[in-house]
Structures are given as structure tokens and as C-alpha cells.
Amino acid sequence: ENNIYAIELAQQCGVKVAGSFIVGYPGETAEDYQLTKDLIGDTFLDDVFISIAEPIPETHLADLVLKTDDSENPTFIAHTGEYKALKLTESEARCFDLTLHAQMCKSMPSLLTDQLYQACLDDARQQGGDVRAVTRLLQKYRGK
């Protein structure tokens, strides 16, 4: 509620508002994800940035990732929903879906072309690969 109020107030004052959202962290529920998606849809932001949660050494997220088995980490779990044919992980699918959703819900919506679709898909896959690589390095040098 406070976030929506602040966004609306800024927009009424002519301020362009962007949002940065992180998905795919261990423990993220479908409800958490849906709340994020709803917020993006309700606020008509001017720009939106979506990232997959990347564990940085010596942070709470890194500790959480090291304690989470790959079978429970959305960065490694195969997505079985509507994007199954794309062979994405759960975190990649959430990043991809939220990016597509955000493009259509901005204050100036983007037309979803084949090129934009592919760029969003490529970005989600790239982020997923990067996060998996960082996770493996953390596991190698800090734990598991």
C-alpha cells in the first residue's frame, strides 16, 4: 500500500518512476511471485528491471543459497508450467514471465514483437546461467 501510494504521488508530480524487482530466490512462493506481478500491473511504471536473485558472497542470500539443496533452489529446478517447452528453470521462467508482463504494463506499453520476446527470453537464460555459475563458485569455495 505504501509503495503504491508513493508511486502514485510521484507520478502525479510528473516524476518518472522505475521499478527494480528480484525473482527466483530460495523460498520464494508462488504467492510472493504473484504479488510482485500484481504490483507491476497495478502501478504503470515508466520502466521496469527484472533480475534473478544473485547470491553475493558474505550476504544473507549467499548463506541461504548455500543452505538450500539444488532440488529446492529455483535456479536449478526445471520449470514445469506454461513455459516448459522453453526448457527454463523456475527462476528463469519467472524472470521471463515478469519481464513480458512488465513490458505490457508500463505507462507506455511496448508492443511485443518477435525480437522483444526473444530478447526477454535470452536475458532470462543469460541471468539464469550467470546465477548458476556464481552459485557453483560459492558452493566450491564456501560450503557444499
Short mmCIF file of N, CA and C in Angstrom, two decimals:
data_model
loop_
_atom_site.label_atom_id
_atom_site.label_comp_id
_atom_site.label_asym_id
_atom_site.label_seq_id
_atom_site.Cartn_x
_atom_site.Cartn_y
_atom_site.Cartn_z
N GLU A 1 0.81 -1.20 0.00
CA GLU A 1 0.00 0.00 0.00
C GLU A 1 0.85 1.26 0.00
N ASN A 2 1.86 1.28 0.87
CA ASN A 2 2.74 2.45 0.93
C ASN A 2 3.50 2.63 -0.38
N ASN A 3 3.94 1.52 -0.97
CA ASN A 3 4.66 1.61 -2.24
C ASN A 3 3.76 2.18 -3.33
N ILE A 4 2.54 1.69 -3.41
CA ILE A 4 1.61 2.16 -4.44
C ILE A 4 1.32 3.64 -4.23
N TYR A 5 1.11 4.05 -2.99
CA TYR A 5 0.85 5.46 -2.69
C TYR A 5 2.03 6.33 -3.13
N ALA A 6 3.24 5.90 -2.79
CA ALA A 6 4.44 6.67 -3.15
C ALA A 6 4.59 6.77 -4.67
N ILE A 7 4.33 5.68 -5.36
CA ILE A 7 4.42 5.69 -6.83
C ILE A 7 3.39 6.64 -7.42
N GLU A 8 2.16 6.55 -6.95
CA GLU A 8 1.10 7.42 -7.47
C GLU A 8 1.40 8.89 -7.19
N LEU A 9 1.89 9.18 -6.00
CA LEU A 9 2.24 10.56 -5.64
C LEU A 9 3.34 11.09 -6.56
N ALA A 10 4.37 10.29 -6.77
CA ALA A 10 5.46 10.71 -7.65
C ALA A 10 4.95 10.94 -9.07
N GLN A 11 4.11 10.04 -9.56
CA GLN A 11 3.56 10.19 -10.91
C GLN A 11 2.71 11.44 -11.03
N GLN A 12 1.93 11.75 -10.00
CA GLN A 12 1.09 12.96 -10.02
C GLN A 12 1.94 14.22 -10.07
N CYS A 13 3.16 14.13 -9.55
CA CYS A 13 4.08 15.27 -9.56
C CYS A 13 4.93 15.31 -10.83
N GLY A 14 4.67 14.40 -11.75
CA GLY A 14 5.40 14.37 -13.00
C GLY A 14 6.73 13.63 -12.96
N VAL A 15 6.98 12.93 -11.88
CA VAL A 15 8.22 12.17 -11.76
C VAL A 15 8.06 10.83 -12.47
N LYS A 16 9.04 10.49 -13.29
CA LYS A 16 9.06 9.18 -13.94
C LYS A 16 9.52 8.16 -12.91
N VAL A 17 8.78 7.06 -12.79
CA VAL A 17 9.07 6.07 -11.76
C VAL A 17 9.45 4.75 -12.41
N ALA A 18 10.57 4.21 -11.98
CA ALA A 18 11.02 2.89 -12.43
C ALA A 18 10.98 1.94 -11.25
N GLY A 19 10.88 0.67 -11.55
CA GLY A 19 10.89 -0.34 -10.50
C GLY A 19 11.91 -1.41 -10.83
N SER A 20 12.56 -1.91 -9.80
CA SER A 20 13.52 -3.00 -9.96
C SER A 20 13.05 -4.15 -9.08
N PHE A 21 12.87 -5.31 -9.68
CA PHE A 21 12.29 -6.45 -8.97
C PHE A 21 13.21 -7.65 -9.10
N ILE A 22 13.30 -8.42 -8.03
CA ILE A 22 14.15 -9.60 -7.98
C ILE A 22 13.27 -10.82 -7.78
N VAL A 23 13.49 -11.83 -8.59
CA VAL A 23 12.72 -13.08 -8.51
C VAL A 23 13.67 -14.26 -8.41
N GLY A 24 13.10 -15.40 -8.06
CA GLY A 24 13.85 -16.65 -8.10
C GLY A 24 14.77 -16.90 -6.93
N TYR A 25 14.47 -16.34 -5.79
CA TYR A 25 15.30 -16.60 -4.62
C TYR A 25 14.77 -17.83 -3.89
N PRO A 26 15.64 -18.58 -3.22
CA PRO A 26 15.17 -19.75 -2.48
C PRO A 26 14.10 -19.35 -1.46
N GLY A 27 13.02 -20.08 -1.45
CA GLY A 27 11.93 -19.79 -0.53
C GLY A 27 10.85 -18.91 -1.12
N GLU A 28 11.07 -18.34 -2.29
CA GLU A 28 10.04 -17.53 -2.95
C GLU A 28 8.86 -18.44 -3.29
N THR A 29 7.69 -18.02 -2.88
CA THR A 29 6.49 -18.81 -3.14
C THR A 29 5.77 -18.30 -4.38
N ALA A 30 4.85 -19.11 -4.87
CA ALA A 30 4.02 -18.68 -6.00
C ALA A 30 3.23 -17.43 -5.61
N GLU A 31 2.82 -17.36 -4.34
CA GLU A 31 2.09 -16.18 -3.86
C GLU A 31 2.99 -14.94 -3.87
N ASP A 32 4.24 -15.08 -3.42
CA ASP A 32 5.19 -13.96 -3.46
C ASP A 32 5.32 -13.45 -4.89
N TYR A 33 5.50 -14.38 -5.80
CA TYR A 33 5.68 -14.02 -7.21
C TYR A 33 4.43 -13.31 -7.74
N GLN A 34 3.26 -13.84 -7.43
CA GLN A 34 2.02 -13.24 -7.92
C GLN A 34 1.82 -11.83 -7.36
N LEU A 35 2.19 -11.62 -6.11
CA LEU A 35 2.08 -10.28 -5.51
C LEU A 35 2.99 -9.29 -6.25
N THR A 36 4.18 -9.74 -6.61
CA THR A 36 5.10 -8.89 -7.38
C THR A 36 4.50 -8.57 -8.74
N LYS A 37 3.97 -9.58 -9.39
CA LYS A 37 3.37 -9.40 -10.71
C LYS A 37 2.17 -8.45 -10.63
N ASP A 38 1.36 -8.61 -9.59
CA ASP A 38 0.21 -7.72 -9.40
C ASP A 38 0.65 -6.28 -9.18
N LEU A 39 1.70 -6.08 -8.39
CA LEU A 39 2.20 -4.72 -8.13
C LEU A 39 2.62 -4.05 -9.44
N ILE A 40 3.33 -4.79 -10.27
CA ILE A 40 3.75 -4.23 -11.56
C ILE A 40 2.53 -3.87 -12.40
N GLY A 41 1.54 -4.74 -12.41
CA GLY A 41 0.34 -4.50 -13.20
C GLY A 41 -0.50 -3.35 -12.69
N ASP A 42 -0.41 -3.08 -11.40
CA ASP A 42 -1.24 -2.04 -10.78
C ASP A 42 -0.62 -0.64 -10.81
N THR A 43 0.67 -0.53 -11.12
CA THR A 43 1.35 0.75 -10.92
C THR A 43 1.75 1.50 -12.19
N PHE A 44 1.70 0.89 -13.34
CA PHE A 44 2.03 1.55 -14.61
C PHE A 44 3.35 2.32 -14.52
N LEU A 45 4.39 1.61 -14.14
CA LEU A 45 5.72 2.21 -14.02
C LEU A 45 6.24 2.64 -15.38
N ASP A 46 7.15 3.61 -15.37
CA ASP A 46 7.74 4.09 -16.62
C ASP A 46 8.80 3.14 -17.15
N ASP A 47 9.48 2.47 -16.27
CA ASP A 47 10.46 1.46 -16.67
C ASP A 47 10.53 0.40 -15.59
N VAL A 48 10.88 -0.79 -15.99
CA VAL A 48 10.93 -1.92 -15.06
C VAL A 48 12.17 -2.75 -15.35
N PHE A 49 12.84 -3.17 -14.30
CA PHE A 49 14.02 -4.02 -14.40
C PHE A 49 13.76 -5.28 -13.59
N ILE A 50 13.97 -6.43 -14.21
CA ILE A 50 13.74 -7.71 -13.55
C ILE A 50 15.07 -8.45 -13.48
N SER A 51 15.40 -8.95 -12.30
CA SER A 51 16.63 -9.72 -12.13
C SER A 51 16.34 -11.00 -11.36
N ILE A 52 17.13 -12.02 -11.67
CA ILE A 52 17.10 -13.24 -10.87
C ILE A 52 18.02 -13.00 -9.68
N ALA A 53 17.59 -13.42 -8.51
CA ALA A 53 18.38 -13.21 -7.29
C ALA A 53 19.76 -13.84 -7.44
N GLU A 54 20.79 -13.00 -7.31
CA GLU A 54 22.17 -13.48 -7.46
C GLU A 54 22.88 -13.42 -6.11
N PRO A 55 23.32 -14.57 -5.63
CA PRO A 55 23.98 -14.59 -4.32
C PRO A 55 25.37 -13.97 -4.38
N ILE A 56 25.56 -12.95 -3.59
CA ILE A 56 26.85 -12.27 -3.50
C ILE A 56 27.52 -12.77 -2.22
N PRO A 57 28.80 -13.14 -2.30
CA PRO A 57 29.48 -13.67 -1.11
C PRO A 57 29.30 -12.78 0.11
N GLU A 58 29.18 -13.43 1.26
CA GLU A 58 29.07 -12.77 2.56
C GLU A 58 27.75 -12.03 2.75
N THR A 59 26.71 -12.43 2.02
CA THR A 59 25.38 -11.84 2.21
C THR A 59 24.42 -12.90 2.72
N HIS A 60 23.29 -12.43 3.22
CA HIS A 60 22.25 -13.36 3.70
C HIS A 60 21.81 -14.28 2.58
N LEU A 61 21.65 -13.74 1.37
CA LEU A 61 21.22 -14.57 0.25
C LEU A 61 22.25 -15.66 -0.05
N ALA A 62 23.52 -15.33 -0.02
CA ALA A 62 24.55 -16.34 -0.26
C ALA A 62 24.47 -17.44 0.79
N ASP A 63 24.30 -17.06 2.05
CA ASP A 63 24.15 -18.06 3.11
C ASP A 63 22.93 -18.94 2.87
N LEU A 64 21.83 -18.33 2.48
CA LEU A 64 20.60 -19.07 2.21
C LEU A 64 20.80 -20.04 1.04
N VAL A 65 21.44 -19.58 -0.01
CA VAL A 65 21.69 -20.44 -1.18
C VAL A 65 22.57 -21.62 -0.79
N LEU A 66 23.58 -21.39 0.03
CA LEU A 66 24.46 -22.47 0.45
C LEU A 66 23.74 -23.50 1.32
N LYS A 67 22.71 -23.07 2.03
CA LYS A 67 21.93 -23.99 2.87
C LYS A 67 20.82 -24.70 2.10
N THR A 68 20.55 -24.25 0.88
CA THR A 68 19.44 -24.78 0.10
C THR A 68 19.95 -25.82 -0.90
N ASP A 69 19.37 -27.00 -0.85
CA ASP A 69 19.72 -28.05 -1.80
C ASP A 69 19.28 -27.63 -3.20
N ASP A 70 20.05 -28.02 -4.20
CA ASP A 70 19.71 -27.68 -5.59
C ASP A 70 18.29 -28.10 -5.95
N SER A 71 17.83 -29.19 -5.37
CA SER A 71 16.48 -29.69 -5.68
C SER A 71 15.38 -28.77 -5.14
N GLU A 72 15.75 -27.80 -4.31
CA GLU A 72 14.79 -26.85 -3.76
C GLU A 72 15.11 -25.41 -4.18
N ASN A 73 16.13 -25.24 -4.98
CA ASN A 73 16.56 -23.91 -5.41
C ASN A 73 15.98 -23.63 -6.80
N PRO A 74 15.16 -22.59 -6.94
CA PRO A 74 14.52 -22.31 -8.23
C PRO A 74 15.50 -22.02 -9.37
N THR A 75 16.74 -21.75 -9.03
CA THR A 75 17.76 -21.53 -10.06
C THR A 75 18.17 -22.84 -10.73
N PHE A 76 17.85 -23.96 -10.08
CA PHE A 76 18.20 -25.28 -10.62
C PHE A 76 16.99 -26.15 -10.94
N ILE A 77 15.83 -25.79 -10.42
CA ILE A 77 14.61 -26.59 -10.63
C ILE A 77 14.06 -26.32 -12.03
N ALA A 78 13.76 -27.38 -12.76
CA ALA A 78 13.17 -27.22 -14.10
C ALA A 78 11.75 -26.68 -13.96
N HIS A 79 11.43 -25.71 -14.79
CA HIS A 79 10.08 -25.13 -14.82
C HIS A 79 9.13 -26.13 -15.48
N THR A 80 7.99 -26.35 -14.87
CA THR A 80 7.03 -27.33 -15.40
C THR A 80 5.71 -26.68 -15.81
N GLY A 81 5.66 -25.36 -15.81
CA GLY A 81 4.43 -24.65 -16.13
C GLY A 81 4.32 -24.30 -17.60
N GLU A 82 3.73 -23.15 -17.86
CA GLU A 82 3.39 -22.76 -19.22
C GLU A 82 4.59 -22.57 -20.14
N TYR A 83 5.78 -22.39 -19.59
CA TYR A 83 6.98 -22.22 -20.42
C TYR A 83 7.84 -23.49 -20.46
N LYS A 84 7.26 -24.62 -20.12
CA LYS A 84 8.00 -25.88 -20.06
C LYS A 84 8.74 -26.16 -21.37
N ALA A 85 8.11 -25.90 -22.50
CA ALA A 85 8.72 -26.18 -23.81
C ALA A 85 10.00 -25.37 -24.05
N LEU A 86 10.17 -24.27 -23.32
CA LEU A 86 11.35 -23.43 -23.49
C LEU A 86 12.55 -23.94 -22.70
N LYS A 87 12.32 -24.98 -21.87
CA LYS A 87 13.38 -25.61 -21.07
C LYS A 87 14.09 -24.59 -20.16
N LEU A 88 13.29 -23.87 -19.41
CA LEU A 88 13.81 -22.89 -18.46
C LEU A 88 13.80 -23.47 -17.06
N THR A 89 14.61 -22.89 -16.19
CA THR A 89 14.48 -23.19 -14.77
C THR A 89 13.32 -22.36 -14.22
N GLU A 90 12.94 -22.65 -12.99
CA GLU A 90 11.83 -21.89 -12.40
C GLU A 90 12.18 -20.41 -12.29
N SER A 91 13.40 -20.09 -11.87
CA SER A 91 13.77 -18.67 -11.75
C SER A 91 13.83 -18.00 -13.12
N GLU A 92 14.30 -18.70 -14.14
CA GLU A 92 14.32 -18.13 -15.49
C GLU A 92 12.91 -17.90 -16.00
N ALA A 93 12.01 -18.85 -15.75
CA ALA A 93 10.62 -18.70 -16.19
C ALA A 93 9.96 -17.51 -15.51
N ARG A 94 10.21 -17.34 -14.22
CA ARG A 94 9.62 -16.19 -13.52
C ARG A 94 10.20 -14.88 -14.03
N CYS A 95 11.49 -14.85 -14.28
CA CYS A 95 12.12 -13.65 -14.83
C CYS A 95 11.54 -13.33 -16.20
N PHE A 96 11.44 -14.33 -17.05
CA PHE A 96 10.90 -14.16 -18.40
C PHE A 96 9.45 -13.69 -18.36
N ASP A 97 8.64 -14.37 -17.58
CA ASP A 97 7.22 -14.04 -17.49
C ASP A 97 7.01 -12.63 -16.95
N LEU A 98 7.75 -12.29 -15.90
CA LEU A 98 7.60 -10.97 -15.30
C LEU A 98 8.09 -9.87 -16.24
N THR A 99 9.14 -10.15 -16.99
CA THR A 99 9.64 -9.17 -17.96
C THR A 99 8.61 -8.92 -19.06
N LEU A 100 8.03 -9.99 -19.59
CA LEU A 100 6.98 -9.83 -20.61
C LEU A 100 5.80 -9.05 -20.04
N HIS A 101 5.38 -9.42 -18.84
CA HIS A 101 4.26 -8.75 -18.18
C HIS A 101 4.56 -7.26 -18.00
N ALA A 102 5.77 -6.96 -17.54
CA ALA A 102 6.16 -5.57 -17.29
C ALA A 102 6.16 -4.76 -18.57
N GLN A 103 6.58 -5.35 -19.66
CA GLN A 103 6.61 -4.63 -20.94
C GLN A 103 5.21 -4.16 -21.34
N MET A 104 4.22 -4.96 -21.01
CA MET A 104 2.84 -4.64 -21.38
C MET A 104 2.13 -3.75 -20.36
N CYS A 105 2.72 -3.61 -19.17
CA CYS A 105 2.06 -2.86 -18.10
C CYS A 105 2.72 -1.52 -17.79
N LYS A 106 3.72 -1.14 -18.57
CA LYS A 106 4.38 0.14 -18.33
C LYS A 106 3.45 1.28 -18.72
N SER A 107 3.80 2.47 -18.29
CA SER A 107 2.99 3.64 -18.63
C SER A 107 2.88 3.82 -20.14
N MET A 108 3.91 3.43 -20.86
CA MET A 108 3.91 3.40 -22.33
C MET A 108 4.22 1.96 -22.73
N PRO A 109 3.20 1.12 -22.84
CA PRO A 109 3.44 -0.31 -23.09
C PRO A 109 4.22 -0.55 -24.38
N SER A 110 5.02 -1.60 -24.35
CA SER A 110 5.79 -1.99 -25.54
C SER A 110 4.99 -3.01 -26.33
N LEU A 111 5.05 -2.90 -27.62
CA LEU A 111 4.44 -3.88 -28.50
C LEU A 111 5.32 -5.12 -28.46
N LEU A 112 4.73 -6.26 -28.19
CA LEU A 112 5.50 -7.49 -28.07
C LEU A 112 5.77 -8.06 -29.46
N THR A 113 6.96 -7.78 -29.95
CA THR A 113 7.40 -8.29 -31.24
C THR A 113 8.19 -9.58 -31.03
N ASP A 114 8.46 -10.28 -32.11
CA ASP A 114 9.30 -11.48 -32.02
C ASP A 114 10.67 -11.13 -31.45
N GLN A 115 11.19 -9.96 -31.83
CA GLN A 115 12.51 -9.54 -31.37
C GLN A 115 12.51 -9.26 -29.86
N LEU A 116 11.48 -8.58 -29.38
CA LEU A 116 11.39 -8.29 -27.95
C LEU A 116 11.21 -9.58 -27.16
N TYR A 117 10.35 -10.47 -27.64
CA TYR A 117 10.14 -11.76 -26.99
C TYR A 117 11.47 -12.50 -26.87
N GLN A 118 12.22 -12.57 -27.97
CA GLN A 118 13.49 -13.30 -27.96
C GLN A 118 14.50 -12.62 -27.05
N ALA A 119 14.53 -11.30 -27.04
CA ALA A 119 15.46 -10.57 -26.17
C ALA A 119 15.15 -10.85 -24.70
N CYS A 120 13.87 -10.88 -24.34
CA CYS A 120 13.48 -11.18 -22.96
C CYS A 120 13.85 -12.61 -22.59
N LEU A 121 13.64 -13.53 -23.52
CA LEU A 121 13.99 -14.94 -23.28
C LEU A 121 15.49 -15.11 -23.14
N ASP A 122 16.25 -14.50 -24.04
CA ASP A 122 17.71 -14.59 -23.98
C ASP A 122 18.24 -14.00 -22.68
N ASP A 123 17.67 -12.88 -22.23
CA ASP A 123 18.11 -12.25 -20.99
C ASP A 123 17.84 -13.16 -19.79
N ALA A 124 16.66 -13.76 -19.74
CA ALA A 124 16.33 -14.67 -18.63
C ALA A 124 17.29 -15.85 -18.61
N ARG A 125 17.57 -16.41 -19.76
CA ARG A 125 18.50 -17.55 -19.83
C ARG A 125 19.91 -17.13 -19.42
N GLN A 126 20.34 -15.97 -19.87
CA GLN A 126 21.68 -15.48 -19.51
C GLN A 126 21.79 -15.27 -18.00
N GLN A 127 20.79 -14.61 -17.44
CA GLN A 127 20.80 -14.39 -15.99
C GLN A 127 20.82 -15.72 -15.24
N GLY A 128 20.00 -16.67 -15.68
CA GLY A 128 19.97 -17.97 -15.03
C GLY A 128 21.32 -18.65 -15.07
N GLY A 129 21.97 -18.63 -16.22
CA GLY A 129 23.30 -19.23 -16.34
C GLY A 129 24.32 -18.54 -15.45
N ASP A 130 24.27 -17.22 -15.40
CA ASP A 130 25.19 -16.47 -14.55
C ASP A 130 24.98 -16.81 -13.08
N VAL A 131 23.73 -16.88 -12.65
CA VAL A 131 23.44 -17.16 -11.24
C VAL A 131 23.84 -18.60 -10.89
N ARG A 132 23.62 -19.53 -11.80
CA ARG A 132 24.07 -20.91 -11.54
C ARG A 132 25.59 -20.96 -11.41
N ALA A 133 26.30 -20.24 -12.26
CA ALA A 133 27.76 -20.23 -12.19
C ALA A 133 28.25 -19.63 -10.87
N VAL A 134 27.65 -18.54 -10.45
CA VAL A 134 28.02 -17.92 -9.17
C VAL A 134 27.71 -18.88 -8.02
N THR A 135 26.57 -19.53 -8.09
CA THR A 135 26.19 -20.48 -7.04
C THR A 135 27.20 -21.61 -6.95
N ARG A 136 27.62 -22.14 -8.08
CA ARG A 136 28.61 -23.23 -8.08
C ARG A 136 29.94 -22.75 -7.48
N LEU A 137 30.33 -21.52 -7.78
CA LEU A 137 31.56 -20.99 -7.19
C LEU A 137 31.43 -20.87 -5.67
N LEU A 138 30.29 -20.36 -5.22
CA LEU A 138 30.06 -20.27 -3.78
C LEU A 138 30.12 -21.65 -3.13
N GLN A 139 29.48 -22.62 -3.75
CA GLN A 139 29.48 -23.98 -3.21
C GLN A 139 30.90 -24.55 -3.17
N LYS A 140 31.66 -24.27 -4.19
CA LYS A 140 33.03 -24.79 -4.27
C LYS A 140 33.93 -24.20 -3.20
N TYR A 141 33.82 -22.91 -2.98
CA TYR A 141 34.76 -22.23 -2.09
C TYR A 141 34.23 -21.94 -0.69
N ARG A 142 32.91 -22.10 -0.49
CA ARG A 142 32.35 -21.73 0.81
C ARG A 142 31.51 -22.81 1.47
N GLY A 143 31.33 -23.91 0.87
CA GLY A 143 30.44 -24.87 1.50
C GLY A 143 30.40 -26.17 0.76
N LYS A 144 29.24 -26.67 0.64
CA LYS A 144 28.89 -27.95 -0.01
C LYS A 144 30.06 -28.61 -0.66
#
